[in-house]
mmCIF file of C-alpha atoms and ligand atoms in Angstrom:
data_model
loop_
_atom_site.group_PDB
_atom_site.id
_atom_site.type_symbol
_atom_site.label_atom_id
_atom_site.label_comp_id
_atom_site.label_asym_id
_atom_site.label_seq_id
_atom_site.Cartn_x
_atom_site.Cartn_y
_atom_site.Cartn_z
ATOM 1 C CA MET A 1 2.099 5.628 19.231
ATOM 2 C CA ASN A 2 -0.345 5.291 21.944
ATOM 3 C CA LEU A 3 -3.628 4.383 22.700
ATOM 4 C CA SER A 4 -4.667 7.541 24.437
ATOM 5 C CA GLY A 5 -8.690 8.370 23.997
ATOM 6 C CA LYS A 6 -9.256 4.724 23.123
ATOM 7 C CA ARG A 7 -11.495 2.386 24.742
ATOM 8 C CA ILE A 8 -11.246 -1.669 24.840
ATOM 9 C CA VAL A 9 -13.882 -4.046 26.571
ATOM 10 C CA LEU A 10 -11.807 -7.081 26.887
ATOM 11 C CA GLY A 11 -14.071 -10.157 26.987
ATOM 12 C CA ILE A 12 -12.338 -12.787 28.609
ATOM 13 C CA SER A 13 -13.812 -16.460 28.108
ATOM 14 C CA GLY A 14 -13.104 -19.671 30.077
ATOM 15 C CA GLY A 15 -9.478 -20.752 28.886
ATOM 16 C CA ILE A 16 -6.346 -21.574 30.514
ATOM 17 C CA ALA A 17 -4.908 -18.328 28.459
ATOM 18 C CA ALA A 18 -6.707 -16.237 30.275
ATOM 19 C CA TYR A 19 -4.118 -15.990 32.892
ATOM 20 C CA LYS A 20 -2.160 -13.670 30.435
ATOM 21 C CA CYS A 21 -5.016 -11.357 30.720
ATOM 22 C CA ALA A 22 -3.693 -9.438 33.427
ATOM 23 C CA GLU A 23 -0.192 -8.973 31.215
ATOM 24 C CA LEU A 24 -2.511 -7.755 28.342
ATOM 25 C CA VAL A 25 -4.134 -4.985 30.306
ATOM 26 C CA ARG A 26 -1.182 -3.663 32.008
ATOM 27 C CA ARG A 27 0.189 -3.403 28.255
ATOM 28 C CA LEU A 28 -2.630 -1.871 27.328
ATOM 29 C CA LYS A 29 -2.986 0.540 29.892
ATOM 30 C CA GLU A 30 0.874 1.270 29.763
ATOM 31 C CA ARG A 31 -0.398 2.926 25.924
ATOM 32 C CA GLN A 32 -2.753 5.040 27.958
ATOM 33 C CA CYS A 33 -5.880 3.204 27.035
ATOM 34 C CA GLU A 34 -8.925 2.791 28.646
ATOM 35 C CA VAL A 35 -10.198 -0.550 29.228
ATOM 36 C CA LYS A 36 -12.855 -2.374 30.853
ATOM 37 C CA VAL A 37 -13.000 -6.080 31.703
ATOM 38 C CA VAL A 38 -16.100 -8.576 31.252
ATOM 39 C CA MET A 39 -15.386 -11.928 32.082
ATOM 40 C CA THR A 40 -17.608 -15.408 31.850
ATOM 41 C CA ASP A 41 -18.249 -17.301 34.614
ATOM 42 C CA SER A 42 -16.133 -20.113 33.555
ATOM 43 C CA ALA A 43 -13.225 -17.560 32.990
ATOM 44 C CA LYS A 44 -13.134 -17.014 36.735
ATOM 45 C CA HIS A 45 -11.936 -20.197 37.519
ATOM 46 C CA PHE A 46 -8.725 -19.086 35.569
ATOM 47 C CA ILE A 47 -8.085 -15.931 36.595
ATOM 48 C CA THR A 48 -9.960 -13.760 39.528
ATOM 49 C CA PRO A 49 -11.881 -10.655 39.046
ATOM 50 C CA LEU A 50 -10.240 -9.148 41.763
ATOM 51 C CA THR A 51 -6.703 -9.601 39.323
ATOM 52 C CA MET A 52 -8.303 -7.701 36.750
ATOM 53 C CA GLN A 53 -9.918 -5.314 38.544
ATOM 54 C CA ALA A 54 -6.628 -4.312 40.302
ATOM 55 C CA VAL A 55 -4.367 -4.526 36.633
ATOM 56 C CA SER A 56 -7.499 -2.342 34.814
ATOM 57 C CA GLY A 57 -8.535 -0.032 37.687
ATOM 58 C CA GLU A 58 -12.329 -0.364 36.824
ATOM 59 C CA PRO A 59 -14.867 -2.783 38.479
ATOM 60 C CA VAL A 60 -14.963 -5.975 36.523
ATOM 61 C CA SER A 61 -18.907 -6.859 34.794
ATOM 62 C CA ASP A 62 -19.329 -10.412 34.650
ATOM 63 C CA SER A 63 -23.426 -10.351 34.936
ATOM 64 C CA LEU A 64 -26.131 -9.577 32.797
ATOM 65 C CA LEU A 65 -28.879 -9.604 35.218
ATOM 66 C CA ASP A 66 -26.790 -7.461 37.892
ATOM 67 C CA PRO A 67 -29.024 -4.044 39.075
ATOM 68 C CA ASN A 68 -26.225 -2.698 40.525
ATOM 69 C CA ALA A 69 -23.843 -3.014 37.473
ATOM 70 C CA GLU A 70 -27.074 -1.794 35.084
ATOM 71 C CA ALA A 71 -27.560 1.108 37.416
ATOM 72 C CA ALA A 72 -23.942 2.100 36.957
ATOM 73 C CA MET A 73 -23.629 1.487 33.337
ATOM 74 C CA GLY A 74 -26.287 -0.349 31.356
ATOM 75 C CA HIS A 75 -25.364 -3.283 28.882
ATOM 76 C CA ILE A 76 -26.302 -1.226 25.790
ATOM 77 C CA GLU A 77 -24.383 1.736 27.144
ATOM 78 C CA PHE A 78 -21.588 -0.130 27.835
ATOM 79 C CA ALA A 79 -21.428 -1.747 24.268
ATOM 80 C CA LYS A 80 -22.000 1.677 22.783
ATOM 81 C CA TRP A 81 -18.846 2.922 25.076
ATOM 82 C CA ALA A 82 -16.334 0.675 23.391
ATOM 83 C CA ASP A 83 -14.442 1.873 19.962
ATOM 84 C CA LEU A 84 -13.068 -2.312 19.905
ATOM 85 C CA ILE A 85 -14.571 -5.127 21.703
ATOM 86 C CA LEU A 86 -11.887 -7.985 22.016
ATOM 87 C CA VAL A 87 -12.567 -11.326 23.234
ATOM 88 C CA ALA A 88 -9.483 -13.247 24.659
ATOM 89 C CA PRO A 89 -9.021 -15.935 24.915
ATOM 90 C CA ALA A 90 -11.918 -17.038 22.855
ATOM 91 C CA THR A 91 -12.679 -20.522 23.523
ATOM 92 C CA SER A 92 -14.588 -22.618 21.144
ATOM 93 C CA ASN A 93 -17.730 -22.058 22.690
ATOM 94 C CA VAL A 94 -18.132 -18.430 22.797
ATOM 95 C CA ILE A 95 -16.638 -18.709 19.292
ATOM 96 C CA ALA A 96 -20.118 -21.111 18.255
ATOM 97 C CA LYS A 97 -22.089 -18.776 20.331
ATOM 98 C CA MET A 98 -20.892 -15.707 18.535
ATOM 99 C CA ALA A 99 -21.695 -17.637 15.106
ATOM 100 C CA ALA A 100 -24.882 -18.623 15.975
ATOM 101 C CA GLY A 101 -25.729 -15.105 17.228
ATOM 102 C CA ILE A 102 -26.719 -16.476 20.945
ATOM 103 C CA ALA A 103 -26.452 -13.991 23.441
ATOM 104 C CA ASP A 104 -26.701 -15.911 26.932
ATOM 105 C CA ASP A 105 -24.427 -13.868 29.100
ATOM 106 C CA LEU A 106 -23.067 -10.415 29.008
ATOM 107 C CA ILE A 107 -20.213 -10.991 26.721
ATOM 108 C CA THR A 108 -21.763 -12.413 24.074
ATOM 109 C CA THR A 109 -24.703 -9.492 24.478
ATOM 110 C CA LEU A 110 -22.660 -6.645 24.475
ATOM 111 C CA LEU A 111 -21.194 -8.575 20.831
ATOM 112 C CA LEU A 112 -24.824 -8.421 19.567
ATOM 113 C CA ALA A 113 -25.409 -4.832 20.987
ATOM 114 C CA THR A 114 -22.017 -3.059 20.101
ATOM 115 C CA PRO A 115 -21.446 -0.841 16.725
ATOM 116 C CA ALA A 116 -17.712 -0.992 17.632
ATOM 117 C CA LYS A 117 -15.192 -3.229 16.004
ATOM 118 C CA VAL A 118 -15.138 -6.858 17.122
ATOM 119 C CA ALA A 119 -11.800 -8.885 17.483
ATOM 120 C CA ILE A 120 -11.483 -12.574 18.671
ATOM 121 C CA ALA A 121 -7.823 -14.084 19.929
ATOM 122 C CA PRO A 122 -8.935 -17.688 19.434
ATOM 123 C CA ALA A 123 -7.210 -20.100 22.209
ATOM 124 C CA MET A 124 -7.980 -23.824 22.288
ATOM 125 C CA ASN A 125 -6.614 -27.194 22.019
ATOM 126 C CA GLN A 126 -5.253 -27.917 18.402
ATOM 127 C CA GLN A 127 -7.772 -30.887 17.880
ATOM 128 C CA MET A 128 -10.573 -28.335 19.102
ATOM 129 C CA TYR A 129 -9.050 -25.722 16.602
ATOM 130 C CA ALA A 130 -9.055 -28.087 13.826
ATOM 131 C CA HIS A 131 -12.546 -29.275 14.080
ATOM 132 C CA PRO A 132 -14.782 -28.317 11.289
ATOM 133 C CA ALA A 133 -17.269 -27.396 13.480
ATOM 134 C CA THR A 134 -14.876 -24.547 14.857
ATOM 135 C CA GLN A 135 -13.247 -23.944 11.477
ATOM 136 C CA ARG A 136 -16.960 -23.323 10.199
ATOM 137 C CA ASN A 137 -17.974 -20.597 12.672
ATOM 138 C CA LEU A 138 -14.420 -18.743 12.463
ATOM 139 C CA ALA A 139 -15.545 -18.675 8.438
ATOM 140 C CA THR A 140 -18.876 -17.150 9.503
ATOM 141 C CA LEU A 141 -17.491 -14.704 11.678
ATOM 142 C CA ALA A 142 -14.731 -13.508 9.096
ATOM 143 C CA ARG A 143 -17.550 -13.060 6.925
ATOM 144 C CA ASP A 144 -19.602 -10.937 9.500
ATOM 145 C CA GLY A 145 -16.481 -8.765 9.574
ATOM 146 C CA ILE A 146 -15.153 -9.997 12.805
ATOM 147 C CA GLU A 147 -11.099 -9.742 12.961
ATOM 148 C CA ILE A 148 -9.507 -13.008 13.751
ATOM 149 C CA TRP A 149 -6.088 -12.441 15.630
ATOM 150 C CA GLY A 150 -4.417 -15.657 15.866
ATOM 151 C CA PRO A 151 -4.089 -18.722 16.968
ATOM 152 C CA GLY A 152 -0.396 -18.991 17.359
ATOM 153 C CA GLN A 153 1.348 -22.236 16.885
ATOM 154 C CA GLY A 154 3.258 -24.123 19.092
ATOM 155 C CA GLU A 155 3.313 -26.373 22.748
ATOM 156 C CA GLN A 156 -0.175 -25.845 24.611
ATOM 157 C CA ALA A 157 -0.634 -26.126 28.202
ATOM 158 C CA CYS A 158 -2.383 -29.663 27.769
ATOM 159 C CA GLY A 159 1.131 -30.614 25.928
ATOM 160 C CA ASP A 160 -0.100 -30.937 22.649
ATOM 161 C CA ILE A 161 1.597 -29.253 20.261
ATOM 162 C CA GLY A 162 -0.030 -27.532 17.062
ATOM 163 C CA LYS A 163 -2.281 -24.205 16.464
ATOM 164 C CA GLY A 164 -4.049 -23.231 18.768
ATOM 165 C CA ARG A 165 -2.164 -20.706 21.141
ATOM 166 C CA MET A 166 -3.498 -17.331 22.078
ATOM 167 C CA LEU A 167 -1.330 -14.666 20.728
ATOM 168 C CA GLU A 168 0.657 -13.241 23.345
ATOM 169 C CA PRO A 169 -0.089 -10.302 24.774
ATOM 170 C CA ASN A 170 2.407 -7.697 23.415
ATOM 171 C CA ASP A 171 1.193 -9.326 19.711
ATOM 172 C CA LEU A 172 -2.312 -8.391 20.707
ATOM 173 C CA VAL A 173 -1.737 -4.745 21.735
ATOM 174 C CA GLU A 174 -0.063 -4.086 18.624
ATOM 175 C CA ARG A 175 -3.129 -5.803 16.568
ATOM 176 C CA CYS A 176 -5.334 -3.474 18.887
ATOM 177 C CA MET A 177 -3.265 -0.437 18.127
ATOM 178 C CA THR A 178 -3.322 -1.396 14.119
ATOM 179 C CA ALA A 179 -7.321 -1.700 14.410
ATOM 180 C CA LEU A 180 -7.723 1.507 16.434
ATOM 181 C CA VAL A 181 -4.923 3.894 14.996
ATOM 182 C CA PRO A 182 -4.883 4.752 11.436
ATOM 183 C CA GLU A 183 -1.606 4.213 10.070
ATOM 184 C CA GLU A 184 0.197 6.480 7.489
ATOM 185 C CA GLN A 185 1.070 4.528 4.257
ATOM 186 C CA PRO A 186 4.292 5.630 2.848
ATOM 187 C CA LEU A 187 4.781 2.955 0.694
ATOM 188 C CA LYS A 188 1.333 3.315 -1.079
ATOM 189 C CA GLY A 189 2.176 2.604 -4.821
ATOM 190 C CA LYS A 190 5.279 1.046 -3.991
ATOM 191 C CA VAL A 191 6.164 -2.465 -4.985
ATOM 192 C CA VAL A 192 8.439 -4.607 -2.091
ATOM 193 C CA THR A 193 9.829 -8.076 -2.509
ATOM 194 C CA ILE A 194 11.218 -10.167 0.416
ATOM 195 C CA THR A 195 12.850 -13.310 0.856
ATOM 196 C CA ALA A 196 12.145 -15.200 3.923
ATOM 197 C CA GLY A 197 13.150 -18.517 5.820
ATOM 198 C CA PRO A 198 15.880 -20.821 5.229
ATOM 199 C CA THR A 199 16.259 -22.752 1.990
ATOM 200 C CA ARG A 200 16.808 -26.422 1.304
ATOM 201 C CA GLU A 201 19.616 -27.981 -0.475
ATOM 202 C CA ALA A 202 18.875 -31.587 -1.443
ATOM 203 C CA LEU A 203 21.305 -34.234 -0.946
ATOM 204 C CA ASP A 204 19.392 -37.290 -2.297
ATOM 205 C CA PRO A 205 15.524 -37.580 -2.440
ATOM 206 C CA VAL A 206 15.073 -37.817 1.203
ATOM 207 C CA ARG A 207 18.099 -35.471 2.672
ATOM 208 C CA TYR A 208 18.906 -32.275 2.415
ATOM 209 C CA ILE A 209 21.214 -29.132 4.097
ATOM 210 C CA SER A 210 19.280 -26.391 6.032
ATOM 211 C CA ASN A 211 19.469 -23.682 8.625
ATOM 212 C CA HIS A 212 17.308 -22.795 11.523
ATOM 213 C CA SER A 213 15.459 -19.758 10.169
ATOM 214 C CA SER A 214 12.034 -19.564 11.131
ATOM 215 C CA GLY A 215 11.109 -17.149 8.547
ATOM 216 C CA LYS A 216 9.318 -14.606 11.193
ATOM 217 C CA MET A 217 11.352 -11.379 10.993
ATOM 218 C CA GLY A 218 10.544 -11.837 6.855
ATOM 219 C CA TYR A 219 7.079 -12.601 7.123
ATOM 220 C CA GLY A 220 7.059 -9.964 9.966
ATOM 221 C CA LEU A 221 8.513 -7.241 7.401
ATOM 222 C CA ALA A 222 5.751 -8.512 4.799
ATOM 223 C CA GLU A 223 3.288 -7.684 7.020
ATOM 224 C CA ALA A 224 4.596 -4.386 8.062
ATOM 225 C CA ALA A 225 5.033 -3.585 4.271
ATOM 226 C CA VAL A 226 1.315 -4.495 3.518
ATOM 227 C CA LYS A 227 0.466 -1.960 6.508
ATOM 228 C CA MET A 228 2.428 0.615 5.189
ATOM 229 C CA GLY A 229 0.739 0.588 1.953
ATOM 230 C CA ALA A 230 2.706 -1.469 -0.281
ATOM 231 C CA THR A 231 2.131 -4.319 -2.983
ATOM 232 C CA VAL A 232 4.115 -7.067 -1.176
ATOM 233 C CA HIS A 233 5.485 -10.176 -2.796
ATOM 234 C CA LEU A 234 7.154 -12.827 -0.701
ATOM 235 C CA ILE A 235 9.829 -15.335 -1.490
ATOM 236 C CA SER A 236 9.404 -17.859 1.216
ATOM 237 C CA GLY A 237 11.588 -21.051 1.696
ATOM 238 C CA PRO A 238 10.333 -23.799 3.757
ATOM 239 C CA VAL A 239 8.705 -22.492 7.045
ATOM 240 C CA LYS A 240 5.574 -23.175 9.558
ATOM 241 C CA LEU A 241 3.871 -19.777 8.972
ATOM 242 C CA SER A 242 0.801 -18.771 7.070
ATOM 243 C CA ALA A 243 1.161 -15.966 4.818
ATOM 244 C CA PRO A 244 0.118 -12.301 6.238
ATOM 245 C CA SER A 245 -3.128 -11.413 4.576
ATOM 246 C CA GLY A 246 -2.587 -9.218 1.590
ATOM 247 C CA VAL A 247 0.508 -10.537 0.533
ATOM 248 C CA CYS A 248 1.357 -12.745 -2.672
ATOM 249 C CA VAL A 249 3.785 -15.799 -1.678
ATOM 250 C CA SER A 250 5.956 -18.172 -3.795
ATOM 251 C CA HIS A 251 6.898 -20.898 -2.137
ATOM 252 C CA VAL A 252 10.505 -22.119 -3.228
ATOM 253 C CA ASN A 253 13.101 -24.923 -1.763
ATOM 254 C CA SER A 254 16.587 -24.194 -3.226
ATOM 255 C CA ALA A 255 18.697 -21.195 -3.423
ATOM 256 C CA VAL A 256 18.794 -21.283 -7.257
ATOM 257 C CA GLU A 257 14.794 -21.523 -7.050
ATOM 258 C CA MET A 258 14.788 -18.472 -4.836
ATOM 259 C CA CYS A 259 17.463 -16.644 -6.922
ATOM 260 C CA ASP A 260 14.987 -17.361 -10.023
ATOM 261 C CA GLU A 261 12.125 -15.890 -8.281
ATOM 262 C CA ALA A 262 14.292 -13.013 -6.918
ATOM 263 C CA LEU A 263 15.382 -11.534 -9.910
ATOM 264 C CA ARG A 264 12.113 -12.264 -11.766
ATOM 265 C CA LEU A 265 10.308 -10.018 -9.265
ATOM 266 C CA ALA A 266 13.320 -7.430 -8.256
ATOM 267 C CA ILE A 267 13.060 -5.581 -11.541
ATOM 268 C CA VAL A 268 9.360 -5.162 -11.081
ATOM 269 C CA SER A 269 10.139 -3.606 -7.594
ATOM 270 C CA ASP A 270 10.727 -0.381 -5.757
ATOM 271 C CA ILE A 271 12.464 -2.218 -2.521
ATOM 272 C CA PHE A 272 14.066 -5.410 -2.290
ATOM 273 C CA ILE A 273 14.672 -7.077 1.259
ATOM 274 C CA GLY A 274 16.762 -9.873 1.625
ATOM 275 C CA CYS A 275 15.890 -11.530 4.551
ATOM 276 C CA ALA A 276 16.279 -15.325 4.043
ATOM 277 C CA ALA A 277 19.127 -17.487 5.430
ATOM 278 C CA VAL A 278 20.370 -18.770 2.185
ATOM 279 C CA ALA A 279 22.332 -21.875 2.200
ATOM 280 C CA ASP A 280 26.032 -20.944 1.005
ATOM 281 C CA TYR A 281 26.924 -24.184 -0.883
ATOM 282 C CA ARG A 282 24.561 -26.835 -2.572
ATOM 283 C CA ALA A 283 25.475 -30.692 -3.593
ATOM 284 C CA ALA A 284 27.244 -30.808 -6.944
ATOM 285 C CA ASP A 285 25.206 -33.528 -7.625
ATOM 286 C CA VAL A 286 21.939 -34.611 -6.281
ATOM 287 C CA ALA A 287 21.812 -37.994 -5.868
ATOM 288 C CA ALA A 288 19.144 -39.536 -7.754
ATOM 289 C CA GLN A 289 18.548 -42.448 -5.302
ATOM 290 C CA LYS A 290 18.981 -42.542 -1.493
ATOM 291 C CA ILE A 291 22.521 -42.255 -0.544
ATOM 292 C CA LYS A 292 23.947 -45.819 1.133
ATOM 293 C CA LYS A 293 26.137 -45.813 4.170
ATOM 294 C CA GLN A 294 29.719 -46.238 3.187
ATOM 295 C CA GLY A 295 32.492 -46.265 5.800
ATOM 296 C CA ASP A 296 33.317 -44.375 8.565
ATOM 297 C CA GLU A 297 33.575 -41.338 6.722
ATOM 298 C CA MET A 298 31.958 -39.595 3.459
ATOM 299 C CA THR A 299 32.645 -36.575 1.678
ATOM 300 C CA LEU A 300 30.105 -34.412 -0.182
ATOM 301 C CA THR A 301 31.314 -32.010 -2.563
ATOM 302 C CA LEU A 302 29.394 -28.682 -2.630
ATOM 303 C CA VAL A 303 29.302 -25.951 -4.778
ATOM 304 C CA LYS A 304 28.448 -22.102 -4.182
ATOM 305 C CA ASN A 305 25.019 -21.175 -4.740
ATOM 306 C CA PRO A 306 24.242 -17.735 -6.346
ATOM 307 C CA ASP A 307 24.523 -14.568 -3.780
ATOM 308 C CA ILE A 308 20.986 -13.638 -4.765
ATOM 309 C CA ILE A 309 20.844 -10.059 -2.996
ATOM 310 C CA ALA A 310 24.399 -9.355 -4.432
ATOM 311 C CA GLN A 311 22.670 -9.722 -7.900
ATOM 312 C CA VAL A 312 19.553 -7.964 -7.315
ATOM 313 C CA ALA A 313 21.879 -5.476 -5.945
ATOM 314 C CA SER A 314 24.099 -5.415 -9.210
ATOM 315 C CA LEU A 315 21.083 -4.896 -11.668
ATOM 316 C CA SER A 316 22.033 -2.340 -14.007
ATOM 317 C CA GLN A 317 18.574 -1.815 -15.059
ATOM 318 C CA ASN A 318 15.222 -1.002 -12.674
ATOM 319 C CA ARG A 319 17.248 -1.838 -9.514
ATOM 320 C CA PRO A 320 15.319 -1.403 -6.410
ATOM 321 C CA TYR A 321 16.549 -0.005 -2.918
ATOM 322 C CA THR A 322 18.242 -3.512 -1.809
ATOM 323 C CA VAL A 323 18.433 -4.134 1.812
ATOM 324 C CA GLY A 324 20.118 -7.272 3.458
ATOM 325 C CA PHE A 325 20.459 -8.633 6.530
ATOM 326 C CA ALA A 326 23.388 -9.998 8.278
ATOM 327 C CA ALA A 327 23.107 -12.643 11.248
ATOM 328 C CA GLU A 328 26.573 -13.039 12.961
ATOM 329 C CA THR A 329 28.009 -14.321 15.916
ATOM 330 C CA GLN A 330 30.975 -12.344 16.525
ATOM 331 C CA ASP A 331 32.233 -8.908 15.647
ATOM 332 C CA VAL A 332 28.483 -7.903 14.261
ATOM 333 C CA GLU A 333 29.468 -4.259 13.052
ATOM 334 C CA GLN A 334 32.501 -5.371 11.083
ATOM 335 C CA TYR A 335 30.711 -8.350 9.195
ATOM 336 C CA ALA A 336 27.698 -6.027 8.744
ATOM 337 C CA LYS A 337 29.410 -3.408 7.365
ATOM 338 C CA GLY A 338 31.544 -5.789 5.093
ATOM 339 C CA LYS A 339 28.678 -7.077 3.656
ATOM 340 C CA LEU A 340 26.825 -3.467 2.846
ATOM 341 C CA LYS A 341 30.111 -2.670 0.932
ATOM 342 C CA ASN A 342 30.804 -5.961 -0.644
ATOM 343 C CA LYS A 343 27.253 -6.740 -1.751
ATOM 344 C CA LYS A 344 26.467 -3.127 -2.837
ATOM 345 C CA LEU A 345 23.525 -2.984 -0.704
ATOM 346 C CA ASP A 346 21.440 0.214 0.445
ATOM 347 C CA MET A 347 20.805 -0.778 4.335
ATOM 348 C CA ILE A 348 21.822 -3.945 6.126
ATOM 349 C CA CYS A 349 20.005 -5.203 9.306
ATOM 350 C CA ALA A 350 22.345 -6.811 11.690
ATOM 351 C CA ASN A 351 21.784 -8.863 14.871
ATOM 352 C CA ASP A 352 23.930 -10.968 16.994
ATOM 353 C CA VAL A 353 22.542 -14.237 17.178
ATOM 354 C CA SER A 354 24.751 -15.520 19.883
ATOM 355 C CA GLN A 355 22.536 -13.759 22.222
ATOM 356 C CA GLU A 356 20.191 -15.838 24.416
ATOM 357 C CA GLY A 357 16.366 -15.423 23.442
ATOM 358 C CA LEU A 358 17.073 -13.309 20.021
ATOM 359 C CA GLY A 359 17.327 -14.385 16.384
ATOM 360 C CA PHE A 360 16.987 -17.431 14.856
ATOM 361 C CA ASN A 361 13.566 -19.347 15.918
ATOM 362 C CA SER A 362 12.819 -16.557 18.628
ATOM 363 C CA ASP A 363 10.079 -14.025 18.259
ATOM 364 C CA ASN A 364 12.135 -11.220 19.476
ATOM 365 C CA ASN A 365 15.330 -9.871 17.948
ATOM 366 C CA ALA A 366 17.424 -6.729 18.375
ATOM 367 C CA LEU A 367 18.914 -4.956 15.242
ATOM 368 C CA THR A 368 21.599 -2.400 14.097
ATOM 369 C CA LEU A 369 20.335 -0.558 10.797
ATOM 370 C CA PHE A 370 23.468 0.344 8.831
ATOM 371 C CA TRP A 371 23.848 2.322 5.806
ATOM 372 C CA GLN A 372 26.795 3.850 4.165
ATOM 373 C CA ASP A 373 26.991 7.104 5.913
ATOM 374 C CA ASN A 374 25.040 6.315 9.077
ATOM 375 C CA GLN A 375 23.327 3.741 11.599
ATOM 376 C CA ILE A 376 20.854 3.296 14.173
ATOM 377 C CA SER A 377 20.265 0.570 17.232
ATOM 378 C CA LEU A 378 17.204 -0.887 17.616
ATOM 379 C CA PRO A 379 16.851 -2.532 21.086
ATOM 380 C CA ALA A 380 14.944 -6.089 21.550
ATOM 381 C CA SER A 381 11.604 -5.848 20.693
ATOM 382 C CA SER A 382 8.998 -8.177 19.376
ATOM 383 C CA LYS A 383 9.812 -9.243 15.370
ATOM 384 C CA ARG A 384 6.677 -7.939 14.351
ATOM 385 C CA GLU A 385 7.078 -4.229 15.752
ATOM 386 C CA LEU A 386 11.027 -4.228 14.617
ATOM 387 C CA ALA A 387 9.884 -4.912 11.369
ATOM 388 C CA LEU A 388 7.345 -1.862 11.140
ATOM 389 C CA THR A 389 10.369 0.137 12.513
ATOM 390 C CA VAL A 390 12.721 -1.299 9.644
ATOM 391 C CA ILE A 391 10.114 -0.824 7.013
ATOM 392 C CA LYS A 392 9.658 2.711 8.297
ATOM 393 C CA ALA A 393 13.511 3.563 8.000
ATOM 394 C CA ILE A 394 13.476 1.911 4.505
ATOM 395 C CA ALA A 395 10.290 4.035 3.279
ATOM 396 C CA SER A 396 12.157 7.484 4.911
ATOM 397 C CA LYS A 397 14.865 6.552 2.287
ATOM 398 C CA LEU A 398 12.960 6.562 -0.690
ATOM 399 C CA ASP A 399 11.956 10.063 -2.312
HETATM 400 O O1 C5P B 1 24.635 -15.345 4.205
HETATM 401 P P1 C5P B 1 24.988 -13.537 4.257
HETATM 402 O O2 C5P B 1 25.305 -13.470 5.789
HETATM 403 O O3 C5P B 1 25.633 -13.279 3.506
HETATM 404 O O4 C5P B 1 23.449 -13.106 4.209
HETATM 405 C C1 C5P B 1 23.614 -11.590 4.184
HETATM 406 C C2 C5P B 1 22.645 -11.067 3.463
HETATM 407 O O5 C5P B 1 22.684 -11.790 1.846
HETATM 408 C C3 C5P B 1 21.497 -11.891 3.632
HETATM 409 O O6 C5P B 1 20.340 -10.624 3.310
HETATM 410 C C4 C5P B 1 21.035 -12.855 2.790
HETATM 411 O O7 C5P B 1 19.445 -13.225 2.640
HETATM 412 C C5 C5P B 1 21.527 -12.655 1.573
HETATM 413 N N1 C5P B 1 22.354 -13.931 0.888
HETATM 414 C C6 C5P B 1 21.599 -14.069 -0.243
HETATM 415 N N2 C5P B 1 22.140 -15.062 -1.264
HETATM 416 C C7 C5P B 1 23.061 -15.817 -0.546
HETATM 417 C C8 C5P B 1 23.537 -15.547 0.637
HETATM 418 C C9 C5P B 1 22.968 -14.410 1.180
HETATM 419 O O8 C5P B 1 20.762 -13.194 -0.706
HETATM 420 N N3 C5P B 1 23.428 -17.113 -1.467
#
């Protein structure tokens, strides 16, 4: 999918994430998008107009009152030229101005003058993002129909950890495509249930057994299925992600809780995707009180958890098309094909979690999809992009 013939005005405001805008413009240009860049004065402290001019191949606009620029393309004409105006990074200051309808520089003036879609990619310190004034302004923008992309969570330039990171350039490019290129909806009228994240198996009131699953792949699948027109139920173990819009989420902790919810929803679903990293075992007895230190060794007795996806795949009535995941550290193909057969799945998506930078907790992944009679390898890319390919592959198998 490309953005040929689409026109984006990228408004860069003054935050440290501005340095990523060169990469963003390059990725948009790779998709044949026409991009014009507008910068605030403070943005120029973080990335130079010359850099942005070089990557966009267009002069950079920065002033509302520049007679030369106005002679080339007046600001109203400029506002009409765009199919999308994306403000990235959007600082708390520009967000506040937008919410108040202030137009005191070229970006904010274009935003008032444009009939185009407007999106912002907020980026700021986590405390500034959490401030009630910023949240109030974002709510106003959402009510005004402005799309708010992100922010992401994690380590910040200032050293803080929290919500406020600008979404990565690849992620923003995908959102531009969703906003500008109408997608087919092959899953319209279909119900999809997805399990995601880890499970937590309690040992006592304060301790548990779990794993490193971040839930990103499962949440990406849920988002992709919504985009393809499906009604989506997500059964999520404990993760740090917010629910994708339009998805109905059931929060669970243990494998047994996840299993109950999965069996309840599977029979009303057309597709069931088991993306959760379900703990294989749980404590035979959960201690009512905190377990005390005992000697140099201790023994825990574990019992097997239900195999959720195998139970779904064995349903004799109302069985959905059932898709599993296999995260392996060796002999990926052999183990994945074994699981496909033993669990009676229709399809399995296998990944090698021993590869550096891929799989658990990462934003990227590489998958091989296996059916009884076929397989395809999907090279490393973002989990969101892969999720869309997986959902399209599943949709192509339904009648
Ligand atoms: O853990 P395992 O490699 O067997 O996981 C393969 C598939 O089985 C995954 O789709 C996972 O969500 C599912 N699974 C499950 N219930 C379990 C264990 C795994 O649904 N108890």
